[in-house]
């Protein structure tokens, strides 16, 4: 669920010579906020108005304070994924902001050490930049149906283009990386 101030949506609609109920159909209103059921719906509305998505989340509606947002260590959302019954990654969310809806920064703990348990993802729509913070990370990926792998040490970084299937396992000790999807 994403909420955007009704006044702000009204301004944006008026900018397009439209009424708010012509722009946002079947909306729910709570305390002067329009409640969107999903991020997709916000995107559709921006496309309908033909305005940049970011204009929905300007300074007034943003979750920034004095131009910044702080997320304290350990306060972010965290989830451990399973692949074929094995604990694979623990995703620890770093700071996110509604002013950059497509930016997803993560600290990822790698649980798999065994080559036999490598499971590539299907590749994703976002671009990804990875930085190794701990241990030795073995990255597997696929390009033109060819399987590839490389060991990455602390301080190494990688860029992965959208659609490239990939996986990270721990080649030595407890390994961890930072991943920025955008
Ligand atoms: Fe990824």
Short mmCIF file of N, CA and C and ligand atoms in Angstrom, two decimals:
data_model
loop_
_atom_site.label_atom_id
_atom_site.label_comp_id
_atom_site.label_asym_id
_atom_site.label_seq_id
_atom_site.Cartn_x
_atom_site.Cartn_y
_atom_site.Cartn_z
N UNK A 1 0.82 -1.21 0.00
CA UNK A 1 0.00 0.00 0.00
C UNK A 1 0.86 1.26 0.00
N UNK A 2 0.47 2.22 -0.84
CA UNK A 2 1.24 3.46 -0.91
C UNK A 2 0.25 4.62 -0.78
N UNK A 3 0.57 5.56 0.08
CA UNK A 3 -0.33 6.70 0.24
C UNK A 3 0.32 7.98 -0.29
N UNK A 4 -0.51 8.79 -0.92
CA UNK A 4 -0.06 10.07 -1.45
C UNK A 4 -1.10 11.12 -1.08
N UNK A 5 -0.66 12.27 -0.68
CA UNK A 5 -1.60 13.30 -0.22
C UNK A 5 -2.58 13.68 -1.32
N UNK A 6 -3.85 13.81 -0.94
CA UNK A 6 -4.90 14.12 -1.90
C UNK A 6 -4.66 15.51 -2.52
N UNK A 7 -4.24 16.46 -1.68
CA UNK A 7 -3.97 17.82 -2.18
C UNK A 7 -2.94 17.80 -3.28
N UNK A 8 -1.91 17.00 -3.05
CA UNK A 8 -0.83 16.93 -4.02
C UNK A 8 -1.32 16.31 -5.33
N UNK A 9 -2.11 15.24 -5.21
CA UNK A 9 -2.67 14.59 -6.40
C UNK A 9 -3.60 15.53 -7.15
N UNK A 10 -4.32 16.34 -6.37
CA UNK A 10 -5.23 17.30 -6.97
C UNK A 10 -4.43 18.33 -7.80
N UNK A 11 -3.34 18.81 -7.22
CA UNK A 11 -2.48 19.77 -7.94
C UNK A 11 -1.96 19.16 -9.24
N UNK A 12 -1.49 17.91 -9.14
CA UNK A 12 -0.94 17.25 -10.33
C UNK A 12 -2.03 17.06 -11.39
N UNK A 13 -3.24 16.68 -10.94
CA UNK A 13 -4.35 16.48 -11.87
C UNK A 13 -4.72 17.80 -12.54
N UNK A 14 -4.81 18.84 -11.72
CA UNK A 14 -5.18 20.16 -12.27
C UNK A 14 -4.16 20.64 -13.28
N UNK A 15 -2.91 20.28 -13.02
CA UNK A 15 -1.84 20.62 -13.97
C UNK A 15 -2.10 20.02 -15.35
N UNK A 16 -2.88 18.94 -15.36
CA UNK A 16 -3.25 18.29 -16.62
C UNK A 16 -4.70 18.61 -17.01
N UNK A 17 -5.26 19.60 -16.36
CA UNK A 17 -6.65 20.02 -16.63
C UNK A 17 -7.64 18.87 -16.42
N UNK A 18 -7.40 18.11 -15.38
CA UNK A 18 -8.30 16.99 -15.07
C UNK A 18 -8.76 17.10 -13.63
N UNK A 19 -9.83 16.40 -13.33
CA UNK A 19 -10.29 16.32 -11.95
C UNK A 19 -9.69 15.07 -11.32
N UNK A 20 -9.52 15.12 -10.02
CA UNK A 20 -8.85 13.99 -9.35
C UNK A 20 -9.59 12.67 -9.58
N UNK A 21 -10.95 12.72 -9.59
CA UNK A 21 -11.68 11.46 -9.78
C UNK A 21 -11.65 10.96 -11.22
N UNK A 22 -11.12 11.79 -12.13
CA UNK A 22 -10.89 11.30 -13.49
C UNK A 22 -9.53 10.61 -13.59
N UNK A 23 -8.69 10.93 -12.63
CA UNK A 23 -7.31 10.42 -12.65
C UNK A 23 -7.18 9.16 -11.80
N UNK A 24 -7.72 9.24 -10.59
CA UNK A 24 -7.64 8.08 -9.68
C UNK A 24 -9.03 7.51 -9.51
N UNK A 25 -9.26 6.36 -10.12
CA UNK A 25 -10.60 5.77 -10.05
C UNK A 25 -10.66 4.75 -8.91
N UNK A 26 -11.83 4.63 -8.32
CA UNK A 26 -12.06 3.69 -7.21
C UNK A 26 -11.00 3.81 -6.13
N UNK A 27 -10.66 5.07 -5.79
CA UNK A 27 -9.63 5.22 -4.76
C UNK A 27 -10.23 5.21 -3.36
N UNK A 28 -9.37 4.89 -2.42
CA UNK A 28 -9.75 4.94 -1.01
C UNK A 28 -9.08 6.17 -0.42
N UNK A 29 -9.82 6.85 0.44
CA UNK A 29 -9.25 8.05 1.03
C UNK A 29 -9.19 7.89 2.54
N UNK A 30 -8.05 8.22 3.10
CA UNK A 30 -7.91 8.14 4.56
C UNK A 30 -7.14 9.35 5.05
N UNK A 31 -7.76 10.14 5.89
CA UNK A 31 -7.12 11.33 6.47
C UNK A 31 -6.39 12.19 5.44
N UNK A 32 -7.09 12.50 4.38
CA UNK A 32 -6.49 13.39 3.38
C UNK A 32 -5.45 12.73 2.49
N UNK A 33 -5.32 11.40 2.63
CA UNK A 33 -4.37 10.66 1.82
C UNK A 33 -5.13 9.73 0.87
N UNK A 34 -4.64 9.62 -0.36
CA UNK A 34 -5.20 8.64 -1.28
C UNK A 34 -4.38 7.36 -1.12
N UNK A 35 -5.09 6.26 -0.91
CA UNK A 35 -4.41 4.99 -0.69
C UNK A 35 -4.39 4.17 -1.99
N UNK A 36 -3.21 3.90 -2.49
CA UNK A 36 -3.06 3.05 -3.67
C UNK A 36 -2.78 1.62 -3.21
N UNK A 37 -3.45 0.63 -3.82
CA UNK A 37 -3.27 -0.75 -3.37
C UNK A 37 -1.88 -1.30 -3.68
N UNK A 38 -1.22 -0.74 -4.70
CA UNK A 38 0.09 -1.27 -5.06
C UNK A 38 0.91 -0.18 -5.74
N UNK A 39 2.19 -0.43 -5.81
CA UNK A 39 3.09 0.50 -6.49
C UNK A 39 2.74 0.58 -7.98
N UNK A 40 2.31 -0.58 -8.54
CA UNK A 40 1.91 -0.62 -9.95
C UNK A 40 0.84 0.42 -10.27
N UNK A 41 -0.13 0.55 -9.36
CA UNK A 41 -1.24 1.49 -9.55
C UNK A 41 -0.73 2.94 -9.57
N UNK A 42 0.27 3.22 -8.74
CA UNK A 42 0.85 4.57 -8.72
C UNK A 42 1.52 4.83 -10.07
N UNK A 43 2.24 3.80 -10.55
CA UNK A 43 2.93 3.90 -11.83
C UNK A 43 1.94 4.15 -12.97
N UNK A 44 0.86 3.37 -12.96
CA UNK A 44 -0.18 3.53 -13.99
C UNK A 44 -0.74 4.95 -13.99
N UNK A 45 -0.94 5.48 -12.78
CA UNK A 45 -1.50 6.82 -12.67
C UNK A 45 -0.53 7.86 -13.22
N UNK A 46 0.76 7.68 -12.92
CA UNK A 46 1.78 8.60 -13.46
C UNK A 46 1.80 8.53 -14.98
N UNK A 47 1.68 7.32 -15.51
CA UNK A 47 1.68 7.14 -16.97
C UNK A 47 0.44 7.80 -17.58
N UNK A 48 -0.68 7.63 -16.89
CA UNK A 48 -1.94 8.22 -17.36
C UNK A 48 -1.82 9.76 -17.44
N UNK A 49 -1.19 10.33 -16.40
CA UNK A 49 -1.00 11.78 -16.38
C UNK A 49 0.17 12.22 -17.25
N UNK A 50 0.96 11.23 -17.65
CA UNK A 50 2.18 11.49 -18.42
C UNK A 50 3.11 12.45 -17.70
N UNK A 51 3.34 12.14 -16.43
CA UNK A 51 4.29 12.91 -15.63
C UNK A 51 5.29 11.95 -15.00
N UNK A 52 6.49 12.41 -14.65
CA UNK A 52 7.45 11.49 -14.03
C UNK A 52 6.91 10.95 -12.71
N UNK A 53 7.13 9.69 -12.49
CA UNK A 53 6.69 9.03 -11.26
C UNK A 53 7.20 9.79 -10.02
N UNK A 54 8.41 10.31 -10.13
CA UNK A 54 9.05 10.98 -8.98
C UNK A 54 8.25 12.20 -8.52
N UNK A 55 7.44 12.79 -9.41
CA UNK A 55 6.71 14.00 -8.99
C UNK A 55 5.61 13.66 -7.98
N UNK A 56 5.26 12.38 -7.86
CA UNK A 56 4.33 11.96 -6.80
C UNK A 56 5.00 12.00 -5.43
N UNK A 57 6.31 11.90 -5.47
CA UNK A 57 7.05 11.79 -4.20
C UNK A 57 8.01 12.96 -4.05
N UNK A 58 7.50 14.16 -4.21
CA UNK A 58 8.38 15.32 -4.06
C UNK A 58 8.67 15.53 -2.57
N UNK A 59 9.42 16.56 -2.31
CA UNK A 59 9.90 16.82 -0.93
C UNK A 59 8.74 16.81 0.08
N UNK A 60 7.62 17.41 -0.32
CA UNK A 60 6.48 17.55 0.60
C UNK A 60 5.89 16.18 0.98
N UNK A 61 5.89 15.27 0.02
CA UNK A 61 5.29 13.95 0.25
C UNK A 61 6.34 12.89 0.55
N UNK A 62 7.57 13.31 0.60
CA UNK A 62 8.63 12.31 0.70
C UNK A 62 8.81 11.87 2.15
N UNK A 63 9.55 10.79 2.31
CA UNK A 63 9.85 10.29 3.66
C UNK A 63 11.22 10.79 4.13
N UNK A 64 11.74 11.81 3.45
CA UNK A 64 13.02 12.37 3.87
C UNK A 64 12.78 13.43 4.96
N UNK A 65 13.78 13.59 5.80
CA UNK A 65 13.74 14.67 6.79
C UNK A 65 14.98 15.50 6.61
N UNK A 66 14.77 16.79 6.34
CA UNK A 66 15.88 17.69 6.04
C UNK A 66 16.75 17.13 4.93
N UNK A 67 16.09 16.48 3.97
CA UNK A 67 16.82 16.00 2.79
C UNK A 67 17.50 14.65 2.94
N UNK A 68 17.32 14.01 4.11
CA UNK A 68 17.97 12.70 4.29
C UNK A 68 17.01 11.72 4.97
N UNK A 69 17.34 10.45 4.92
CA UNK A 69 16.60 9.45 5.68
C UNK A 69 17.62 8.49 6.28
N UNK A 70 17.48 8.22 7.54
CA UNK A 70 18.41 7.34 8.24
C UNK A 70 17.68 6.05 8.63
N UNK A 71 18.30 4.93 8.38
CA UNK A 71 17.78 3.66 8.89
C UNK A 71 18.87 3.06 9.76
N UNK A 72 18.56 2.83 11.02
CA UNK A 72 19.55 2.31 11.96
C UNK A 72 19.81 0.83 11.72
N UNK A 73 21.03 0.42 12.03
CA UNK A 73 21.43 -0.97 11.91
C UNK A 73 20.43 -1.86 12.64
N UNK A 74 19.97 -2.90 11.96
CA UNK A 74 19.08 -3.87 12.60
C UNK A 74 17.61 -3.48 12.56
N UNK A 75 17.29 -2.27 12.09
CA UNK A 75 15.88 -1.84 12.09
C UNK A 75 15.17 -2.11 10.77
N UNK A 76 15.91 -2.55 9.76
CA UNK A 76 15.30 -2.79 8.45
C UNK A 76 14.62 -4.15 8.39
N UNK A 77 13.81 -4.32 7.37
CA UNK A 77 13.14 -5.61 7.11
C UNK A 77 14.20 -6.66 6.79
N UNK A 78 13.97 -7.88 7.22
CA UNK A 78 14.94 -8.94 6.97
C UNK A 78 14.20 -10.24 6.63
N UNK A 79 14.71 -10.97 5.66
CA UNK A 79 14.04 -12.22 5.26
C UNK A 79 15.07 -13.22 4.78
N UNK A 80 14.90 -14.47 5.18
CA UNK A 80 15.79 -15.53 4.71
C UNK A 80 15.08 -16.33 3.63
N UNK A 81 15.73 -16.45 2.48
CA UNK A 81 15.10 -17.18 1.37
C UNK A 81 15.53 -18.64 1.39
N UNK A 82 14.68 -19.50 0.87
CA UNK A 82 14.97 -20.93 0.77
C UNK A 82 14.99 -21.30 -0.70
N UNK A 83 15.94 -22.14 -1.09
CA UNK A 83 15.91 -22.70 -2.44
C UNK A 83 16.12 -24.20 -2.31
N UNK A 84 15.18 -24.95 -2.84
CA UNK A 84 15.19 -26.41 -2.70
C UNK A 84 15.37 -26.84 -1.25
N UNK A 85 14.72 -26.13 -0.37
CA UNK A 85 14.75 -26.50 1.04
C UNK A 85 15.98 -26.03 1.79
N UNK A 86 16.94 -25.41 1.09
CA UNK A 86 18.13 -24.91 1.78
C UNK A 86 18.03 -23.42 2.03
N UNK A 87 18.49 -23.00 3.22
CA UNK A 87 18.60 -21.56 3.48
C UNK A 87 19.61 -21.01 2.49
N UNK A 88 19.24 -19.99 1.73
CA UNK A 88 20.13 -19.50 0.67
C UNK A 88 20.71 -18.14 1.01
N UNK A 89 19.85 -17.14 1.07
CA UNK A 89 20.29 -15.78 1.41
C UNK A 89 19.49 -15.28 2.60
N UNK A 90 20.10 -14.41 3.42
CA UNK A 90 19.31 -13.54 4.28
C UNK A 90 19.44 -12.14 3.71
N UNK A 91 18.30 -11.58 3.28
CA UNK A 91 18.24 -10.23 2.74
C UNK A 91 17.98 -9.26 3.89
N UNK A 92 18.90 -8.36 4.14
CA UNK A 92 18.67 -7.31 5.13
C UNK A 92 18.50 -5.99 4.38
N UNK A 93 17.32 -5.44 4.44
CA UNK A 93 17.08 -4.20 3.70
C UNK A 93 17.86 -3.05 4.31
N UNK A 94 18.54 -2.28 3.48
CA UNK A 94 19.14 -1.02 3.91
C UNK A 94 18.12 0.08 3.63
N UNK A 95 18.52 1.30 3.79
CA UNK A 95 17.53 2.38 3.69
C UNK A 95 16.89 2.44 2.30
N UNK A 96 15.58 2.56 2.28
CA UNK A 96 14.86 2.81 1.03
C UNK A 96 14.07 4.11 1.22
N UNK A 97 13.72 4.75 0.11
CA UNK A 97 12.96 5.99 0.20
C UNK A 97 11.94 6.07 -0.92
N UNK A 98 10.80 6.65 -0.63
CA UNK A 98 9.77 6.77 -1.66
C UNK A 98 10.17 7.78 -2.74
N UNK A 99 11.28 8.50 -2.53
CA UNK A 99 11.75 9.42 -3.57
C UNK A 99 12.56 8.68 -4.64
N UNK A 100 12.95 7.44 -4.34
CA UNK A 100 13.69 6.61 -5.30
C UNK A 100 13.07 5.22 -5.30
N UNK A 101 11.85 5.08 -5.83
CA UNK A 101 11.13 3.81 -5.68
C UNK A 101 11.83 2.61 -6.31
N UNK A 102 12.71 2.85 -7.27
CA UNK A 102 13.33 1.69 -7.91
C UNK A 102 14.68 1.31 -7.30
N UNK A 103 15.14 2.04 -6.30
CA UNK A 103 16.42 1.71 -5.67
C UNK A 103 16.22 0.75 -4.50
N UNK A 104 16.86 -0.42 -4.54
CA UNK A 104 16.72 -1.41 -3.46
C UNK A 104 18.09 -1.83 -2.98
N UNK A 105 18.59 -1.23 -1.90
CA UNK A 105 19.88 -1.62 -1.36
C UNK A 105 19.74 -2.71 -0.30
N UNK A 106 20.61 -3.71 -0.36
CA UNK A 106 20.52 -4.86 0.55
C UNK A 106 21.89 -5.25 1.09
N UNK A 107 21.90 -5.74 2.32
CA UNK A 107 23.06 -6.48 2.82
C UNK A 107 22.65 -7.93 2.80
N UNK A 108 23.42 -8.76 2.09
CA UNK A 108 22.99 -10.15 1.88
C UNK A 108 23.98 -11.10 2.55
N UNK A 109 23.47 -11.94 3.45
CA UNK A 109 24.29 -12.99 4.06
C UNK A 109 24.11 -14.25 3.23
N UNK A 110 25.22 -14.90 2.91
CA UNK A 110 25.17 -16.08 2.04
C UNK A 110 25.27 -17.34 2.89
N UNK A 111 24.30 -18.23 2.77
CA UNK A 111 24.26 -19.42 3.63
C UNK A 111 24.77 -20.68 2.95
N UNK A 112 24.76 -20.71 1.61
CA UNK A 112 25.15 -21.94 0.92
C UNK A 112 26.65 -21.96 0.67
N UNK A 113 27.28 -23.12 0.96
CA UNK A 113 28.71 -23.26 0.71
C UNK A 113 28.97 -24.34 -0.33
N UNK A 114 27.96 -25.17 -0.55
CA UNK A 114 28.12 -26.37 -1.37
C UNK A 114 27.76 -26.08 -2.84
N UNK A 115 28.71 -26.33 -3.74
CA UNK A 115 28.49 -26.13 -5.19
C UNK A 115 27.23 -26.85 -5.68
N UNK A 116 26.97 -28.03 -5.08
CA UNK A 116 25.82 -28.82 -5.54
C UNK A 116 24.50 -28.13 -5.28
N UNK A 117 24.51 -27.15 -4.39
CA UNK A 117 23.26 -26.48 -4.03
C UNK A 117 23.07 -25.16 -4.77
N UNK A 118 23.95 -24.88 -5.73
CA UNK A 118 23.83 -23.62 -6.47
C UNK A 118 22.53 -23.60 -7.28
N UNK A 119 21.74 -22.57 -7.09
CA UNK A 119 20.51 -22.39 -7.86
C UNK A 119 20.53 -20.97 -8.41
N UNK A 120 20.60 -20.85 -9.73
CA UNK A 120 20.58 -19.52 -10.34
C UNK A 120 19.16 -18.96 -10.26
N UNK A 121 19.04 -17.65 -10.11
CA UNK A 121 17.72 -17.05 -10.24
C UNK A 121 17.41 -16.91 -11.73
N UNK A 122 16.26 -16.38 -12.05
CA UNK A 122 15.90 -16.27 -13.47
C UNK A 122 16.40 -14.98 -14.10
N UNK A 123 17.24 -14.23 -13.37
CA UNK A 123 17.60 -12.89 -13.82
C UNK A 123 16.45 -11.97 -13.47
N UNK A 124 16.74 -10.71 -13.20
CA UNK A 124 15.64 -9.80 -12.85
C UNK A 124 15.69 -8.52 -13.68
N UNK A 125 14.61 -7.77 -13.63
CA UNK A 125 14.46 -6.58 -14.47
C UNK A 125 15.36 -5.43 -14.07
N UNK A 126 15.79 -5.42 -12.81
CA UNK A 126 16.62 -4.31 -12.35
C UNK A 126 18.09 -4.56 -12.65
N UNK A 127 18.85 -3.48 -12.70
CA UNK A 127 20.30 -3.59 -12.80
C UNK A 127 20.81 -3.86 -11.39
N UNK A 128 22.02 -4.39 -11.28
CA UNK A 128 22.52 -4.70 -9.93
C UNK A 128 24.00 -4.40 -9.82
N UNK A 129 24.38 -3.79 -8.73
CA UNK A 129 25.78 -3.57 -8.40
C UNK A 129 26.04 -4.26 -7.08
N UNK A 130 27.11 -5.06 -7.04
CA UNK A 130 27.41 -5.85 -5.84
C UNK A 130 28.79 -5.49 -5.32
N UNK A 131 28.92 -5.44 -3.99
CA UNK A 131 30.20 -5.14 -3.36
C UNK A 131 30.43 -6.15 -2.23
N UNK A 132 31.55 -6.84 -2.28
CA UNK A 132 31.82 -7.89 -1.29
C UNK A 132 32.37 -7.28 0.00
N UNK A 133 31.69 -7.58 1.11
CA UNK A 133 32.11 -6.99 2.39
C UNK A 133 32.77 -8.02 3.33
N UNK A 134 32.58 -9.31 3.06
CA UNK A 134 33.08 -10.33 4.00
C UNK A 134 33.32 -11.64 3.27
N UNK A 135 34.42 -12.33 3.63
CA UNK A 135 34.66 -13.68 3.12
C UNK A 135 35.07 -13.72 1.66
N UNK A 136 34.81 -14.87 1.02
CA UNK A 136 35.06 -15.05 -0.40
C UNK A 136 33.75 -15.50 -1.03
N UNK A 137 33.30 -14.77 -2.02
CA UNK A 137 31.99 -15.05 -2.63
C UNK A 137 32.20 -15.68 -4.00
N UNK A 138 31.57 -16.81 -4.22
CA UNK A 138 31.60 -17.41 -5.56
C UNK A 138 30.32 -17.03 -6.30
N UNK A 139 30.51 -16.29 -7.38
CA UNK A 139 29.35 -15.89 -8.19
C UNK A 139 29.24 -16.82 -9.38
N UNK A 140 28.06 -17.38 -9.58
CA UNK A 140 27.75 -18.15 -10.78
C UNK A 140 26.79 -17.34 -11.62
N UNK A 141 26.95 -17.40 -12.91
CA UNK A 141 25.97 -16.74 -13.78
C UNK A 141 25.91 -17.45 -15.11
N UNK A 142 24.96 -17.05 -15.93
CA UNK A 142 24.76 -17.71 -17.21
C UNK A 142 24.71 -16.65 -18.30
N UNK A 143 25.45 -16.92 -19.37
CA UNK A 143 25.43 -15.98 -20.50
C UNK A 143 25.44 -16.78 -21.79
N UNK A 144 24.50 -16.49 -22.67
CA UNK A 144 24.36 -17.26 -23.92
C UNK A 144 24.36 -18.77 -23.64
N UNK A 145 23.61 -19.18 -22.64
CA UNK A 145 23.47 -20.59 -22.25
C UNK A 145 24.76 -21.20 -21.71
N UNK A 146 25.76 -20.40 -21.45
CA UNK A 146 27.03 -20.91 -20.92
C UNK A 146 27.11 -20.58 -19.43
N UNK A 147 27.51 -21.58 -18.62
CA UNK A 147 27.62 -21.38 -17.18
C UNK A 147 28.99 -20.78 -16.87
N UNK A 148 29.02 -19.79 -16.02
CA UNK A 148 30.29 -19.16 -15.67
C UNK A 148 30.36 -19.00 -14.16
N UNK A 149 31.60 -18.93 -13.63
CA UNK A 149 31.73 -18.62 -12.20
C UNK A 149 33.04 -17.92 -11.93
N UNK A 150 33.04 -17.16 -10.85
CA UNK A 150 34.26 -16.44 -10.47
C UNK A 150 34.27 -16.26 -8.96
N UNK A 151 35.47 -16.29 -8.34
CA UNK A 151 35.57 -16.01 -6.91
C UNK A 151 35.86 -14.53 -6.70
N UNK A 152 35.13 -13.95 -5.76
CA UNK A 152 35.26 -12.52 -5.49
C UNK A 152 35.72 -12.32 -4.05
N UNK A 153 36.69 -11.46 -3.85
CA UNK A 153 37.22 -11.20 -2.51
C UNK A 153 36.66 -9.90 -1.95
N UNK A 154 36.84 -9.77 -0.65
CA UNK A 154 36.41 -8.55 0.04
C UNK A 154 36.93 -7.32 -0.71
N UNK A 155 36.04 -6.39 -0.98
CA UNK A 155 36.44 -5.16 -1.69
C UNK A 155 36.18 -5.21 -3.18
N UNK A 156 35.97 -6.43 -3.72
CA UNK A 156 35.66 -6.54 -5.15
C UNK A 156 34.22 -6.09 -5.40
N UNK A 157 33.98 -5.65 -6.60
CA UNK A 157 32.62 -5.23 -6.96
C UNK A 157 32.26 -5.72 -8.36
N UNK A 158 30.98 -5.88 -8.60
CA UNK A 158 30.49 -6.45 -9.86
C UNK A 158 29.26 -5.67 -10.31
N UNK A 159 29.11 -5.52 -11.60
CA UNK A 159 27.87 -5.01 -12.18
C UNK A 159 27.20 -6.16 -12.93
N UNK A 160 25.90 -6.33 -12.76
CA UNK A 160 25.14 -7.38 -13.45
C UNK A 160 24.01 -6.72 -14.24
N UNK A 161 23.97 -6.99 -15.52
CA UNK A 161 22.92 -6.33 -16.31
C UNK A 161 21.58 -7.06 -16.13
N UNK A 162 20.47 -6.37 -16.39
CA UNK A 162 19.16 -7.00 -16.22
C UNK A 162 19.06 -8.28 -17.05
N UNK A 163 18.38 -9.27 -16.50
CA UNK A 163 18.10 -10.50 -17.24
C UNK A 163 19.17 -11.57 -17.15
N UNK A 164 20.31 -11.28 -16.53
CA UNK A 164 21.38 -12.29 -16.43
C UNK A 164 21.14 -13.14 -15.18
N UNK A 165 20.86 -14.44 -15.34
CA UNK A 165 20.63 -15.30 -14.17
C UNK A 165 21.91 -15.40 -13.34
N UNK A 166 21.79 -15.33 -12.01
CA UNK A 166 23.00 -15.34 -11.18
C UNK A 166 22.71 -15.91 -9.80
N UNK A 167 23.80 -16.22 -9.10
CA UNK A 167 23.71 -16.76 -7.74
C UNK A 167 25.01 -16.44 -7.03
N UNK A 168 24.92 -16.32 -5.70
CA UNK A 168 26.13 -16.10 -4.89
C UNK A 168 26.18 -17.16 -3.81
N UNK A 169 27.32 -17.82 -3.66
CA UNK A 169 27.50 -18.71 -2.51
C UNK A 169 28.79 -18.32 -1.79
N UNK A 170 28.96 -18.90 -0.63
CA UNK A 170 30.12 -18.59 0.18
C UNK A 170 31.22 -19.60 -0.16
N UNK A 171 32.35 -19.12 -0.65
CA UNK A 171 33.45 -20.04 -0.99
C UNK A 171 34.38 -20.22 0.19
N UNK A 172 34.27 -19.36 1.16
CA UNK A 172 35.17 -19.44 2.31
C UNK A 172 34.58 -18.66 3.48
N UNK A 173 34.56 -19.24 4.66
CA UNK A 173 34.04 -18.58 5.87
C UNK A 173 32.60 -18.09 5.68
N UNK A 174 32.25 -17.13 6.50
CA UNK A 174 30.92 -16.51 6.35
C UNK A 174 31.07 -15.34 5.40
N UNK A 175 30.34 -15.39 4.32
CA UNK A 175 30.48 -14.34 3.32
C UNK A 175 29.24 -13.47 3.27
N UNK A 176 29.49 -12.24 2.88
CA UNK A 176 28.43 -11.25 2.87
C UNK A 176 28.70 -10.23 1.78
N UNK A 177 27.65 -9.69 1.23
CA UNK A 177 27.82 -8.66 0.20
C UNK A 177 26.75 -7.59 0.34
N UNK A 178 27.02 -6.47 -0.29
CA UNK A 178 26.02 -5.42 -0.42
C UNK A 178 25.54 -5.46 -1.87
N UNK A 179 24.24 -5.40 -2.08
CA UNK A 179 23.70 -5.41 -3.43
C UNK A 179 22.79 -4.19 -3.60
N UNK A 180 23.03 -3.47 -4.66
CA UNK A 180 22.20 -2.30 -4.96
C UNK A 180 21.44 -2.57 -6.25
N UNK A 181 20.17 -2.82 -6.14
CA UNK A 181 19.32 -3.02 -7.32
C UNK A 181 18.67 -1.68 -7.63
N UNK A 182 18.66 -1.33 -8.91
CA UNK A 182 18.09 -0.03 -9.27
C UNK A 182 17.54 -0.05 -10.69
FE1 LIG B 1 20.22 -10.19 -8.12
#
